[in-house]
PDB file of C-alpha atoms in Angstrom:
ATOM      1  CA  MET A   4    -145.528  53.651 -77.477  1.00 40.00           C
ATOM      2  CA  ARG A   5    -143.228  53.025 -80.070  1.00 38.00           C
ATOM      3  CA  ARG A   6    -140.710  50.679 -78.564  1.00 37.00           C
ATOM      4  CA  VAL A   7    -142.714  48.266 -76.729  1.00 34.00           C
ATOM      5  CA  LEU A   8    -140.989  47.378 -76.039  1.00 34.00           C
ATOM      6  CA  ALA A   9    -143.761  45.022 -75.640  1.00 35.00           C
ATOM      7  CA  LEU A  10    -143.248  41.650 -74.188  1.00 34.00           C
ATOM      8  CA  LEU A  11    -146.368  40.076 -75.370  1.00 35.00           C
ATOM      9  CA  GLY A  12    -147.782  42.613 -77.919  1.00 37.00           C
ATOM     10  CA  ILE A  13    -149.448  40.902 -80.857  1.00 35.00           C
ATOM     11  CA  SER A  14    -150.185  42.585 -84.179  1.00 36.00           C
ATOM     12  CA  LEU A  15    -153.702  43.445 -85.313  1.00 34.00           C
ATOM     13  CA  LEU A  16    -152.744  42.191 -88.760  1.00 32.00           C
ATOM     14  CA  THR A  17    -154.937  39.340 -90.173  1.00 34.00           C
ATOM     15  CA  LEU A  18    -153.101  36.169 -89.370  1.00 34.00           C
ATOM     16  CA  SER A  19    -154.809  33.984 -91.964  1.00 36.00           C
ATOM     17  CA  ALA A  20    -158.069  33.685 -93.768  1.00 35.00           C
ATOM     18  CA  CYS A  21    -160.506  30.868 -93.373  1.00 37.00           C
ATOM     19  CA  ALA A  22    -163.456  32.433 -95.187  1.00 36.00           C
ATOM     20  CA  THR A  23    -164.328  32.667 -98.807  1.00 33.00           C
ATOM     21  CA  PRO A  24    -164.252  36.201-100.389  1.00 37.00           C
ATOM     22  CA  GLY A  25    -167.535  37.932 -99.294  1.00 35.00           C
ATOM     23  CA  ALA A  26    -168.436  35.453 -96.636  1.00 34.00           C
ATOM     24  CA  VAL A  27    -170.720  36.933 -93.962  1.00 32.00           C
ATOM     25  CA  PRO A  28    -169.400  36.254 -90.354  1.00 37.00           C
ATOM     26  CA  VAL A  29    -171.763  34.029 -88.242  1.00 34.00           C
ATOM     27  CA  ARG A  30    -171.982  34.895 -84.715  1.00 36.00           C
ATOM     28  CA  THR A  31    -173.203  32.613 -81.994  1.00 38.00           C
ATOM     29  CA  PRO A  32    -175.525  33.830 -79.259  1.00 39.00           C
ATOM     30  CA  PRO A  33    -173.792  35.102 -76.149  1.00 44.00           C
ATOM     31  CA  THR A  34    -174.398  31.930 -74.134  1.00 50.00           C
ATOM     32  CA  GLY A  35    -172.283  28.979 -73.202  1.00 58.00           C
ATOM     33  CA  PRO A  36    -170.631  26.980 -70.428  1.00 68.00           C
ATOM     34  CA  ASP A  37    -169.089  28.798 -67.391  1.00 82.00           C
ATOM     35  CA  GLN A  38    -165.526  29.118 -68.075  1.00 87.00           C
ATOM     36  CA  ARG A  39    -164.423  30.125 -64.627  1.00 92.00           C
ATOM     37  CA  PRO A  40    -163.492  26.734 -63.314  1.00 93.00           C
ATOM     38  CA  ALA A  41    -161.129  26.123 -66.373  1.00 93.00           C
ATOM     39  CA  PHE A  42    -159.637  29.541 -65.877  1.00 95.00           C
ATOM     40  CA  THR A  43    -159.010  28.961 -62.101  1.00 95.00           C
ATOM     41  CA  GLU A  44    -157.185  25.689 -62.726  1.00 94.00           C
ATOM     42  CA  ARG A  45    -155.044  27.270 -65.403  1.00 94.00           C
ATOM     43  CA  ALA A  46    -154.332  30.470 -63.335  1.00 94.00           C
ATOM     44  CA  GLU A  47    -153.363  28.250 -60.358  1.00 94.00           C
ATOM     45  CA  GLU A  48    -150.837  26.531 -62.452  1.00 92.00           C
ATOM     46  CA  VAL A  49    -149.446  29.787 -63.674  1.00 92.00           C
ATOM     47  CA  ALA A  50    -149.274  31.244 -60.275  1.00 92.00           C
ATOM     48  CA  ALA A  51    -147.394  28.171 -58.939  1.00 91.00           C
ATOM     49  CA  GLY A  52    -144.850  28.485 -61.654  1.00 88.00           C
ATOM     50  CA  TRP A  53    -144.011  32.121 -60.995  1.00 89.00           C
ATOM     51  CA  ARG A  54    -140.284  32.598 -59.989  1.00 86.00           C
ATOM     52  CA  PRO A  55    -139.395  36.369 -59.712  1.00 86.00           C
ATOM     53  CA  GLY A  56    -135.909  37.179 -61.274  1.00 81.00           C
ATOM     54  CA  PRO A  57    -133.003  39.105 -59.739  1.00 83.00           C
ATOM     55  CA  GLY A  58    -133.852  42.596 -58.430  1.00 90.00           C
ATOM     56  CA  TRP A  59    -137.550  41.988 -58.498  1.00 90.00           C
ATOM     57  CA  ARG A  60    -137.967  42.747 -54.752  1.00 90.00           C
ATOM     58  CA  ASP A  61    -134.934  44.970 -54.111  1.00 93.00           C
ATOM     59  CA  GLY A  62    -133.847  46.375 -57.452  1.00 95.00           C
ATOM     60  CA  TYR A  63    -135.290  48.517 -60.250  1.00 96.00           C
ATOM     61  CA  VAL A  64    -137.327  46.427 -62.649  1.00 94.00           C
ATOM     62  CA  PRO A  65    -139.574  48.769 -64.849  1.00 94.00           C
ATOM     63  CA  LEU A  66    -142.814  47.373 -66.212  1.00 91.00           C
ATOM     64  CA  GLN A  67    -143.388  50.043 -68.693  1.00 90.00           C
ATOM     65  CA  ASP A  68    -141.659  51.923 -71.500  1.00 91.00           C
ATOM     66  CA  ALA A  69    -138.912  54.312 -70.573  1.00 94.00           C
ATOM     67  CA  THR A  70    -140.568  57.213 -72.306  1.00 95.00           C
ATOM     68  CA  VAL A  71    -143.287  58.613 -70.108  1.00 93.00           C
ATOM     69  CA  LEU A  72    -145.996  61.420 -70.671  1.00 92.00           C
ATOM     70  CA  THR A  73    -146.234  63.424 -67.538  1.00 87.00           C
ATOM     71  CA  GLY A  74    -149.955  64.334 -68.049  1.00 91.00           C
ATOM     72  CA  ASP A  75    -152.414  64.884 -71.010  1.00 93.00           C
ATOM     73  CA  PRO A  76    -150.349  65.993 -73.927  1.00 94.00           C
ATOM     74  CA  GLY A  77    -153.307  67.381 -75.925  1.00 95.00           C
ATOM     75  CA  PHE A  78    -152.353  65.382 -79.013  1.00 94.00           C
ATOM     76  CA  THR A  79    -153.403  66.225 -82.444  1.00 94.00           C
ATOM     77  CA  ASP A  80    -153.465  63.638 -85.143  1.00 92.00           C
ATOM     78  CA  GLU A  81    -150.023  64.665 -86.351  1.00 93.00           C
ATOM     79  CA  THR A  82    -148.190  65.013 -83.001  1.00 94.00           C
ATOM     80  CA  LYS A  83    -149.703  61.581 -81.829  1.00 93.00           C
ATOM     81  CA  VAL A  84    -147.972  60.079 -84.750  1.00 94.00           C
ATOM     82  CA  ALA A  85    -144.773  62.001 -84.159  1.00 95.00           C
ATOM     83  CA  PHE A  86    -144.763  60.890 -80.519  1.00 95.00           C
ATOM     84  CA  GLY A  87    -145.309  57.269 -81.443  1.00 92.00           C
ATOM     85  CA  ALA A  88    -142.574  57.263 -84.048  1.00 93.00           C
ATOM     86  CA  GLY A  89    -140.002  59.199 -82.068  1.00 95.00           C
ATOM     87  CA  TRP A  90    -139.697  62.232 -84.421  1.00 96.00           C
ATOM     88  CA  TYR A  91    -137.999  65.008 -82.469  1.00 97.00           C
ATOM     89  CA  ARG A  92    -135.793  68.067 -83.494  1.00 96.00           C
ATOM     90  CA  ASP A  93    -133.761  69.927 -80.852  1.00 95.00           C
ATOM     91  CA  GLN A  94    -133.721  73.649 -80.742  1.00 94.00           C
ATOM     92  CA  ILE A  95    -131.276  73.771 -77.829  1.00 96.00           C
ATOM     93  CA  PRO A  96    -127.980  72.245 -76.923  1.00 96.00           C
ATOM     94  CA  ILE A  97    -128.509  68.808 -75.131  1.00 97.00           C
ATOM     95  CA  PRO A  98    -126.181  68.485 -72.214  1.00 96.00           C
ATOM     96  CA  ALA A  99    -123.733  65.714 -72.409  1.00 97.00           C
ATOM     97  CA  ALA A 100    -122.510  65.763 -68.831  1.00 97.00           C
ATOM     98  CA  VAL A 101    -123.508  62.778 -66.662  1.00 97.00           C
ATOM     99  CA  PRO A 102    -125.277  63.855 -63.462  1.00 97.00           C
ATOM    100  CA  LYS A 103    -124.515  62.509 -59.990  1.00 97.00           C
ATOM    101  CA  ASP A 104    -126.440  59.514 -58.796  1.00 98.00           C
ATOM    102  CA  GLY A 105    -130.214  59.747 -58.379  1.00 98.00           C
ATOM    103  CA  THR A 106    -132.861  58.268 -56.102  1.00 98.00           C
ATOM    104  CA  ILE A 107    -135.832  56.067 -57.077  1.00 98.00           C
ATOM    105  CA  ARG A 108    -138.658  56.286 -54.525  1.00 98.00           C
ATOM    106  CA  PHE A 109    -140.659  53.159 -54.161  1.00 95.00           C
ATOM    107  CA  PRO A 110    -143.595  52.560 -51.839  1.00 92.00           C
ATOM    108  CA  ASP A 111    -141.334  50.295 -49.741  1.00 91.00           C
ATOM    109  CA  GLY A 112    -138.222  52.435 -49.692  1.00 95.00           C
ATOM    110  CA  THR A 113    -135.541  54.140 -51.834  1.00 97.00           C
ATOM    111  CA  LEU A 114    -132.738  53.136 -54.111  1.00 97.00           C
ATOM    112  CA  ARG A 115    -129.658  55.098 -55.359  1.00 98.00           C
ATOM    113  CA  VAL A 116    -128.821  54.546 -58.910  1.00 98.00           C
ATOM    114  CA  PRO A 117    -126.308  55.908 -61.469  1.00 98.00           C
ATOM    115  CA  LEU A 118    -127.970  58.104 -64.272  1.00 98.00           C
ATOM    116  CA  VAL A 119    -127.297  58.850 -67.844  1.00 98.00           C
ATOM    117  CA  SER A 120    -126.825  62.263 -69.571  1.00 98.00           C
ATOM    118  CA  ALA A 121    -129.575  64.290 -71.178  1.00 98.00           C
ATOM    119  CA  ALA A 122    -127.791  63.699 -74.447  1.00 98.00           C
ATOM    120  CA  ASP A 123    -127.904  59.925 -74.066  1.00 98.00           C
ATOM    121  CA  ALA A 124    -131.470  59.994 -72.978  1.00 98.00           C
ATOM    122  CA  TYR A 125    -132.343  62.097 -76.038  1.00 98.00           C
ATOM    123  CA  ALA A 126    -130.513  59.790 -78.381  1.00 97.00           C
ATOM    124  CA  GLN A 127    -132.838  57.043 -77.001  1.00 96.00           C
ATOM    125  CA  LEU A 128    -135.890  59.232 -77.279  1.00 96.00           C
ATOM    126  CA  ARG A 129    -135.315  60.252 -81.002  1.00 95.00           C
ATOM    127  CA  GLN A 130    -135.930  57.476 -83.324  1.00 93.00           C
ATOM    128  CA  GLY A 131    -135.414  59.447 -86.685  1.00 90.00           C
ATOM    129  CA  ASP A 132    -136.984  62.026 -88.954  1.00 90.00           C
ATOM    130  CA  PRO A 133    -140.409  62.099 -90.445  1.00 91.00           C
ATOM    131  CA  PRO A 134    -141.015  61.541 -94.108  1.00 90.00           C
ATOM    132  CA  PRO A 135    -140.871  64.457 -96.521  1.00 87.00           C
ATOM    133  CA  CYS A 136    -143.828  66.787 -96.276  1.00 83.00           C
ATOM    134  CA  ASP A 137    -145.120  66.249 -99.838  1.00 70.00           C
ATOM    135  CA  GLY A 138    -145.330  69.819-100.601  1.00 64.00           C
ATOM    136  CA  ARG A 139    -146.108  71.090 -97.116  1.00 60.00           C
ATOM    137  CA  PRO A 140    -143.678  73.048 -94.898  1.00 58.00           C
ATOM    138  CA  ALA A 141    -141.714  70.916 -92.431  1.00 58.00           C
ATOM    139  CA  ALA A 142    -142.969  73.029 -89.628  1.00 56.00           C
ATOM    140  CA  PRO A 143    -146.431  74.430 -88.983  1.00 52.00           C
ATOM    141  CA  ASP A 144    -147.276  77.833 -90.401  1.00 50.00           C
ATOM    142  CA  PRO A 145    -146.838  80.232 -87.583  1.00 50.00           C
ATOM    143  CA  ALA A 146    -149.769  82.363 -88.666  1.00 45.00           C
ATOM    144  CA  PRO A 147    -151.968  80.256 -90.778  1.00 46.00           C
ATOM    145  CA  THR A 148    -154.738  82.109 -92.690  1.00 46.00           C
ATOM    146  CA  GLY A 149    -156.875  79.025 -93.612  1.00 47.00           C
ATOM    147  CA  ARG A 150    -156.690  79.869 -97.299  1.00 50.00           C
ATOM    148  CA  PRO A 151    -154.280  78.226 -99.765  1.00 50.00           C
ATOM    149  CA  GLY A 152    -151.802  80.455-101.526  1.00 51.00           C
ATOM    150  CA  PRO A 153    -151.280  80.647-105.181  1.00 51.00           C
ATOM    151  CA  ASN A 154    -148.361  78.160-105.089  1.00 53.00           C
ATOM    152  CA  ASP A 155    -149.827  75.798-102.671  1.00 51.00           C
ATOM    153  CA  PRO A 156    -150.611  72.230-103.729  1.00 50.00           C
ATOM    154  CA  VAL A 157    -154.156  71.122-103.996  1.00 49.00           C
ATOM    155  CA  SER A 158    -155.017  67.612-102.784  1.00 46.00           C
ATOM    156  CA  THR A 159    -158.216  65.843-102.104  1.00 44.00           C
ATOM    157  CA  SER A 160    -156.497  63.188 -99.701  1.00 49.00           C
ATOM    158  CA  ALA A 161    -155.495  63.672 -96.135  1.00 55.00           C
ATOM    159  CA  PRO A 162    -151.912  64.909 -95.728  1.00 66.00           C
ATOM    160  CA  THR A 163    -149.454  62.341 -94.456  1.00 76.00           C
ATOM    161  CA  PRO A 164    -148.058  63.239 -90.844  1.00 83.00           C
ATOM    162  CA  CYS A 165    -144.576  64.726 -91.464  1.00 89.00           C
ATOM    163  CA  VAL A 166    -143.851  67.241 -88.634  1.00 89.00           C
ATOM    164  CA  PRO A 167    -141.535  66.444 -85.711  1.00 94.00           C
ATOM    165  CA  LEU A 168    -141.785  67.489 -82.124  1.00 96.00           C
ATOM    166  CA  THR A 169    -139.800  70.404 -81.203  1.00 96.00           C
ATOM    167  CA  VAL A 170    -137.678  70.275 -78.030  1.00 97.00           C
ATOM    168  CA  THR A 171    -137.030  73.622 -76.481  1.00 97.00           C
ATOM    169  CA  GLU A 172    -135.868  72.886 -72.960  1.00 97.00           C
ATOM    170  CA  VAL A 173    -134.602  70.001 -70.919  1.00 98.00           C
ATOM    171  CA  ARG A 174    -134.204  69.527 -67.180  1.00 98.00           C
ATOM    172  CA  LEU A 175    -133.662  66.760 -64.665  1.00 98.00           C
ATOM    173  CA  GLY A 176    -136.727  65.755 -62.819  1.00 97.00           C
ATOM    174  CA  SER A 177    -138.662  62.528 -62.076  1.00 97.00           C
ATOM    175  CA  ALA A 178    -141.657  60.591 -63.612  1.00 97.00           C
ATOM    176  CA  PRO A 179    -144.011  57.968 -62.178  1.00 94.00           C
ATOM    177  CA  VAL A 180    -143.221  54.443 -63.488  1.00 94.00           C
ATOM    178  CA  TRP A 181    -144.897  51.198 -62.735  1.00 91.00           C
ATOM    179  CA  THR A 182    -142.192  48.727 -61.464  1.00 93.00           C
ATOM    180  CA  SER A 183    -141.933  45.281 -59.964  1.00 91.00           C
ATOM    181  CA  ARG A 184    -142.222  47.104 -56.470  1.00 92.00           C
ATOM    182  CA  GLY A 185    -145.222  49.115 -57.310  1.00 89.00           C
ATOM    183  CA  ARG A 186    -145.470  52.654 -58.671  1.00 91.00           C
ATOM    184  CA  ALA A 187    -142.242  54.482 -58.125  1.00 95.00           C
ATOM    185  CA  ASP A 188    -141.029  58.117 -58.584  1.00 97.00           C
ATOM    186  CA  VAL A 189    -138.041  57.629 -61.000  1.00 98.00           C
ATOM    187  CA  PRO A 190    -135.352  60.231 -61.995  1.00 98.00           C
ATOM    188  CA  ALA A 191    -136.095  61.283 -65.606  1.00 98.00           C
ATOM    189  CA  TRP A 192    -135.017  63.917 -68.101  1.00 98.00           C
ATOM    190  CA  LEU A 193    -138.024  66.207 -68.880  1.00 98.00           C
ATOM    191  CA  PHE A 194    -138.051  67.566 -72.292  1.00 98.00           C
ATOM    192  CA  THR A 195    -140.281  70.454 -73.009  1.00 97.00           C
ATOM    193  CA  VAL A 196    -141.863  70.217 -76.478  1.00 97.00           C
ATOM    194  CA  ASP A 197    -143.472  73.195 -78.130  1.00 96.00           C
ATOM    195  CA  GLU A 198    -146.307  71.059 -79.760  1.00 96.00           C
ATOM    196  CA  LEU A 199    -147.365  69.239 -76.432  1.00 96.00           C
ATOM    197  CA  ALA A 200    -149.130  70.437 -73.439  1.00 96.00           C
ATOM    198  CA  VAL A 201    -146.817  68.571 -70.940  1.00 96.00           C
ATOM    199  CA  PRO A 202    -143.018  67.540 -71.066  1.00 97.00           C
ATOM    200  CA  VAL A 203    -141.973  64.184 -72.524  1.00 97.00           C
ATOM    201  CA  ALA A 204    -139.986  62.242 -69.884  1.00 97.00           C
ATOM    202  CA  ARG A 205    -137.260  59.817 -70.643  1.00 98.00           C
ATOM    203  CA  ILE A 206    -136.135  57.719 -67.777  1.00 98.00           C
ATOM    204  CA  ALA A 207    -132.537  58.607 -66.628  1.00 98.00           C
ATOM    205  CA  VAL A 208    -131.533  55.404 -64.762  1.00 98.00           C
ATOM    206  CA  ALA A 209    -128.499  53.851 -66.323  1.00 98.00           C
ATOM    207  CA  PRO A 210    -129.224  50.588 -68.345  1.00 96.00           C
ATOM    208  CA  ARG A 211    -126.582  48.658 -66.424  1.00 95.00           C
ATOM    209  CA  VAL A 212    -128.686  48.774 -63.198  1.00 96.00           C
ATOM    210  CA  THR A 213    -132.006  48.481 -64.897  1.00 95.00           C
ATOM    211  CA  GLY A 214    -133.516  44.939 -64.451  1.00 92.00           C
ATOM    212  CA  ARG A 215    -135.758  43.025 -66.850  1.00 88.00           C
ATOM    213  CA  ALA A 216    -138.881  41.121 -66.084  1.00 82.00           C
ATOM    214  CA  PRO A 217    -138.374  37.350 -66.171  1.00 81.00           C
ATOM    215  CA  GLY A 218    -140.225  35.176 -68.818  1.00 74.00           C
ATOM    216  CA  GLY A 219    -142.371  33.271 -66.510  1.00 67.00           C
ATOM    217  CA  ALA A 220    -143.094  29.441 -66.502  1.00 69.00           C
ATOM    218  CA  VAL A 221    -144.900  28.539 -69.693  1.00 72.00           C
ATOM    219  CA  PRO A 222    -147.856  26.022 -68.991  1.00 79.00           C
ATOM    220  CA  THR A 223    -147.312  22.670 -70.463  1.00 78.00           C
ATOM    221  CA  ARG A 224    -150.912  22.439 -71.778  1.00 84.00           C
ATOM    222  CA  PRO A 225    -152.654  24.723 -74.321  1.00 87.00           C
ATOM    223  CA  LEU A 226    -155.142  27.341 -73.253  1.00 89.00           C
ATOM    224  CA  PRO A 227    -158.511  25.612 -72.589  1.00 90.00           C
ATOM    225  CA  ALA A 228    -161.212  26.187 -75.307  1.00 87.00           C
ATOM    226  CA  GLY A 229    -163.175  29.448 -74.631  1.00 90.00           C
ATOM    227  CA  LEU A 230    -160.352  31.098 -72.740  1.00 93.00           C
ATOM    228  CA  VAL A 231    -158.283  33.885 -74.314  1.00 93.00           C
ATOM    229  CA  SER A 232    -155.094  35.611 -73.330  1.00 93.00           C
ATOM    230  CA  ALA A 233    -154.328  39.082 -71.927  1.00 95.00           C
ATOM    231  CA  GLN A 234    -152.048  40.845 -74.386  1.00 91.00           C
ATOM    232  CA  GLN A 235    -151.084  43.867 -72.321  1.00 89.00           C
ATOM    233  CA  LEU A 236    -152.005  46.156 -69.467  1.00 93.00           C
ATOM    234  CA  ARG A 237    -153.405  49.657 -70.240  1.00 92.00           C
ATOM    235  CA  ALA A 238    -153.423  51.053 -66.653  1.00 90.00           C
ATOM    236  CA  VAL A 239    -153.045  50.097 -63.039  1.00 90.00           C
ATOM    237  CA  GLU A 240    -154.817  52.303 -60.504  1.00 89.00           C
ATOM    238  CA  GLY A 241    -155.043  51.077 -56.906  1.00 88.00           C
ATOM    239  CA  ASN A 242    -157.034  47.825 -57.151  1.00 93.00           C
ATOM    240  CA  ARG A 243    -158.253  48.424 -60.706  1.00 95.00           C
ATOM    241  CA  ILE A 244    -156.528  46.887 -63.766  1.00 96.00           C
ATOM    242  CA  ASP A 245    -157.329  47.878 -67.298  1.00 96.00           C
ATOM    243  CA  TYR A 246    -156.222  45.417 -70.016  1.00 96.00           C
ATOM    244  CA  VAL A 247    -156.931  44.106 -73.489  1.00 95.00           C
ATOM    245  CA  LEU A 248    -157.869  40.543 -74.510  1.00 95.00           C
ATOM    246  CA  GLY A 249    -157.021  39.022 -77.860  1.00 91.00           C
ATOM    247  CA  VAL A 250    -160.311  37.560 -79.204  1.00 91.00           C
ATOM    248  CA  GLY A 251    -161.405  36.106 -82.437  1.00 87.00           C
ATOM    249  CA  ALA A 252    -163.155  38.538 -85.014  1.00 87.00           C
ATOM    250  CA  CYS A 253    -166.579  36.777 -84.590  1.00 87.00           C
ATOM    251  CA  ASP A 254    -166.340  35.735 -80.941  1.00 86.00           C
ATOM    252  CA  GLY A 255    -168.986  36.992 -78.419  1.00 87.00           C
ATOM    253  CA  PRO A 256    -168.162  39.762 -76.067  1.00 91.00           C
ATOM    254  CA  PRO A 257    -165.337  38.874 -73.756  1.00 93.00           C
ATOM    255  CA  THR A 258    -165.572  38.391 -69.999  1.00 94.00           C
ATOM    256  CA  PRO A 259    -162.437  39.353 -67.915  1.00 96.00           C
ATOM    257  CA  LEU A 260    -161.385  36.718 -65.308  1.00 96.00           C
ATOM    258  CA  VAL A 261    -158.936  37.163 -62.530  1.00 97.00           C
ATOM    259  CA  LEU A 262    -157.199  34.971 -60.008  1.00 96.00           C
ATOM    260  CA  GLU A 263    -155.571  36.958 -56.837  1.00 96.00           C
ATOM    261  CA  ARG A 264    -152.717  35.472 -54.711  1.00 94.00           C
ATOM    262  CA  PRO A 265    -150.497  37.154 -52.046  1.00 91.00           C
ATOM    263  CA  ASP A 266    -147.640  37.469 -54.484  1.00 89.00           C
ATOM    264  CA  VAL A 267    -149.256  37.353 -58.018  1.00 93.00           C
ATOM    265  CA  VAL A 268    -152.379  38.232 -60.051  1.00 96.00           C
ATOM    266  CA  VAL A 269    -153.221  36.167 -62.953  1.00 96.00           C
ATOM    267  CA  ILE A 270    -155.598  37.700 -65.529  1.00 97.00           C
ATOM    268  CA  GLY A 271    -157.250  36.487 -68.796  1.00 96.00           C
ATOM    269  CA  GLY A 272    -160.771  36.249 -70.300  1.00 95.00           C
ATOM    270  CA  ALA A 273    -163.408  33.988 -71.636  1.00 94.00           C
ATOM    271  CA  VAL A 274    -165.407  34.126 -74.921  1.00 91.00           C
ATOM    272  CA  ILE A 275    -168.222  32.370 -76.560  1.00 88.00           C
ATOM    273  CA  ALA A 276    -166.468  31.319 -79.887  1.00 79.00           C
ATOM    274  CA  SER A 277    -168.180  31.568 -83.238  1.00 75.00           C
ATOM    275  CA  THR A 278    -169.234  28.260 -84.782  1.00 77.00           C
ATOM    276  CA  GLY A 279    -169.665  29.664 -88.344  1.00 76.00           C
ATOM    277  CA  VAL A 280    -167.397  30.843 -91.011  1.00 82.00           C
ATOM    278  CA  CYS A 281    -165.170  33.765 -90.016  1.00 83.00           C
ATOM    279  CA  THR A 282    -161.719  35.121 -90.737  1.00 82.00           C
ATOM    280  CA  ALA A 283    -158.975  34.070 -88.443  1.00 77.00           C
ATOM    281  CA  GLN A 284    -158.254  37.532 -87.051  1.00 83.00           C
ATOM    282  CA  LEU A 285    -157.013  38.630 -83.715  1.00 87.00           C
ATOM    283  CA  VAL A 286    -158.885  41.706 -82.316  1.00 90.00           C
ATOM    284  CA  LEU A 287    -158.010  43.511 -79.024  1.00 92.00           C
ATOM    285  CA  LYS A 288    -160.782  44.192 -76.786  1.00 93.00           C
ATOM    286  CA  PRO A 289    -160.315  46.391 -73.611  1.00 94.00           C
ATOM    287  CA  VAL A 290    -161.635  45.091 -70.285  1.00 96.00           C
ATOM    288  CA  SER A 291    -161.160  45.881 -66.565  1.00 96.00           C
ATOM    289  CA  VAL A 292    -161.097  43.999 -63.389  1.00 96.00           C
ATOM    290  CA  THR A 293    -161.287  45.282 -59.627  1.00 96.00           C
ATOM    291  CA  LEU A 294    -159.230  43.317 -57.202  1.00 96.00           C
ATOM    292  CA  ASP A 295    -159.973  42.638 -53.588  1.00 95.00           C
ATOM    293  CA  ALA A 296    -156.912  44.781 -52.565  1.00 93.00           C
ATOM    294  CA  PRO A 297    -154.553  47.163 -54.278  1.00 92.00           C
ATOM    295  CA  LEU A 298    -152.053  45.571 -56.681  1.00 91.00           C
ATOM    296  CA  GLY A 299    -149.103  46.860 -54.774  1.00 86.00           C
ATOM    297  CA  GLY A 300    -145.763  45.041 -55.797  1.00 86.00           C
ATOM    298  CA  ARG A 301    -147.551  41.967 -57.049  1.00 90.00           C
ATOM    299  CA  ALA A 302    -146.750  40.739 -60.561  1.00 90.00           C
ATOM    300  CA  VAL A 303    -149.545  40.492 -63.114  1.00 94.00           C
ATOM    301  CA  LEU A 304    -149.320  37.428 -65.200  1.00 94.00           C
ATOM    302  CA  ASP A 305    -150.960  36.240 -68.440  1.00 95.00           C
ATOM    303  CA  ALA A 306    -153.013  33.067 -67.998  1.00 94.00           C
ATOM    304  CA  ALA A 307    -152.026  31.931 -71.403  1.00 92.00           C
ATOM    305  CA  SER A 308    -148.232  32.347 -71.379  1.00 90.00           C
ATOM    306  CA  GLY A 309    -147.400  32.667 -67.752  1.00 90.00           C
ATOM    307  CA  ALA A 310    -145.347  35.819 -68.389  1.00 88.00           C
ATOM    308  CA  PRO A 311    -145.688  39.048 -66.533  1.00 90.00           C
ATOM    309  CA  LEU A 312    -147.298  41.913 -68.400  1.00 91.00           C
ATOM    310  CA  ILE A 313    -146.235  45.458 -68.868  1.00 87.00           C
ATOM    311  CA  VAL A 314    -148.053  48.648 -68.890  1.00 88.00           C
ATOM    312  CA  GLN A 315    -148.589  50.085 -72.359  1.00 82.00           C
ATOM    313  CA  PRO A 316    -151.059  53.012 -72.299  1.00 73.00           C
ATOM    314  CA  GLY A 317    -153.317  53.277 -75.365  1.00 63.00           C
TER     315      GLY A 317
END
């Protein structure tokens, strides 16, 4: 998602280069020492330093973006870009009236919270306009023939995405959100979009009562060699956690590692690092772990930074 809004997201851009032009990466065989003892020691340090912030147990602290898809949107290449960039156009009046308080439903109880208007939610949802369409119409042809017209431009390159998402209806409803108290049903404005199969939800809880995840206690020692950090969560379902590890471009396949405690779960991974010439590039690799018990309201911490991770679907 576009605002990520991300606590620990790291770019896939090349950070630096340590190989000469044309060098062939050298990969080591996937064998090496067992990194689990080093990980366990590190994870125990991270777990011991965890201090939940205000509202973690009794308030509303979301651990994902405030824009939520309510199902499979049926993205095309263009609509996926538009969604990620926040390109919307409204075809209806967006109500500016602030509704009465709503209720968040957690696994362990409920919480009454003030809400924002649909207009305020839409102002946060919409992040701007797409670039000019470079000779194409700003909206899809309602009855395309598949054949270019006599005045249509001819191009041998793929067109740049330039079409916004069209909002045709809005109503107050709810959306599932991962929070510090587990998965909750949270009041949200549901925007019907012509180009998508499901509404786009924007959380309606007023910012003044929305908590933030604390930073976590940063370990004093660097991450031991052979261990790598968890960048972000992809999904949490019951006792399964899908996440991504940041590894070197020439490292061996990563191994996910996890430490469970009653109040926290610490995740990371191990790799066999390359011993040859390679570019210093960070690559994100998806992995999964299965916990002994459902995650519930436990925080998920990165073994490298000690900070809680948020859900950022891919």
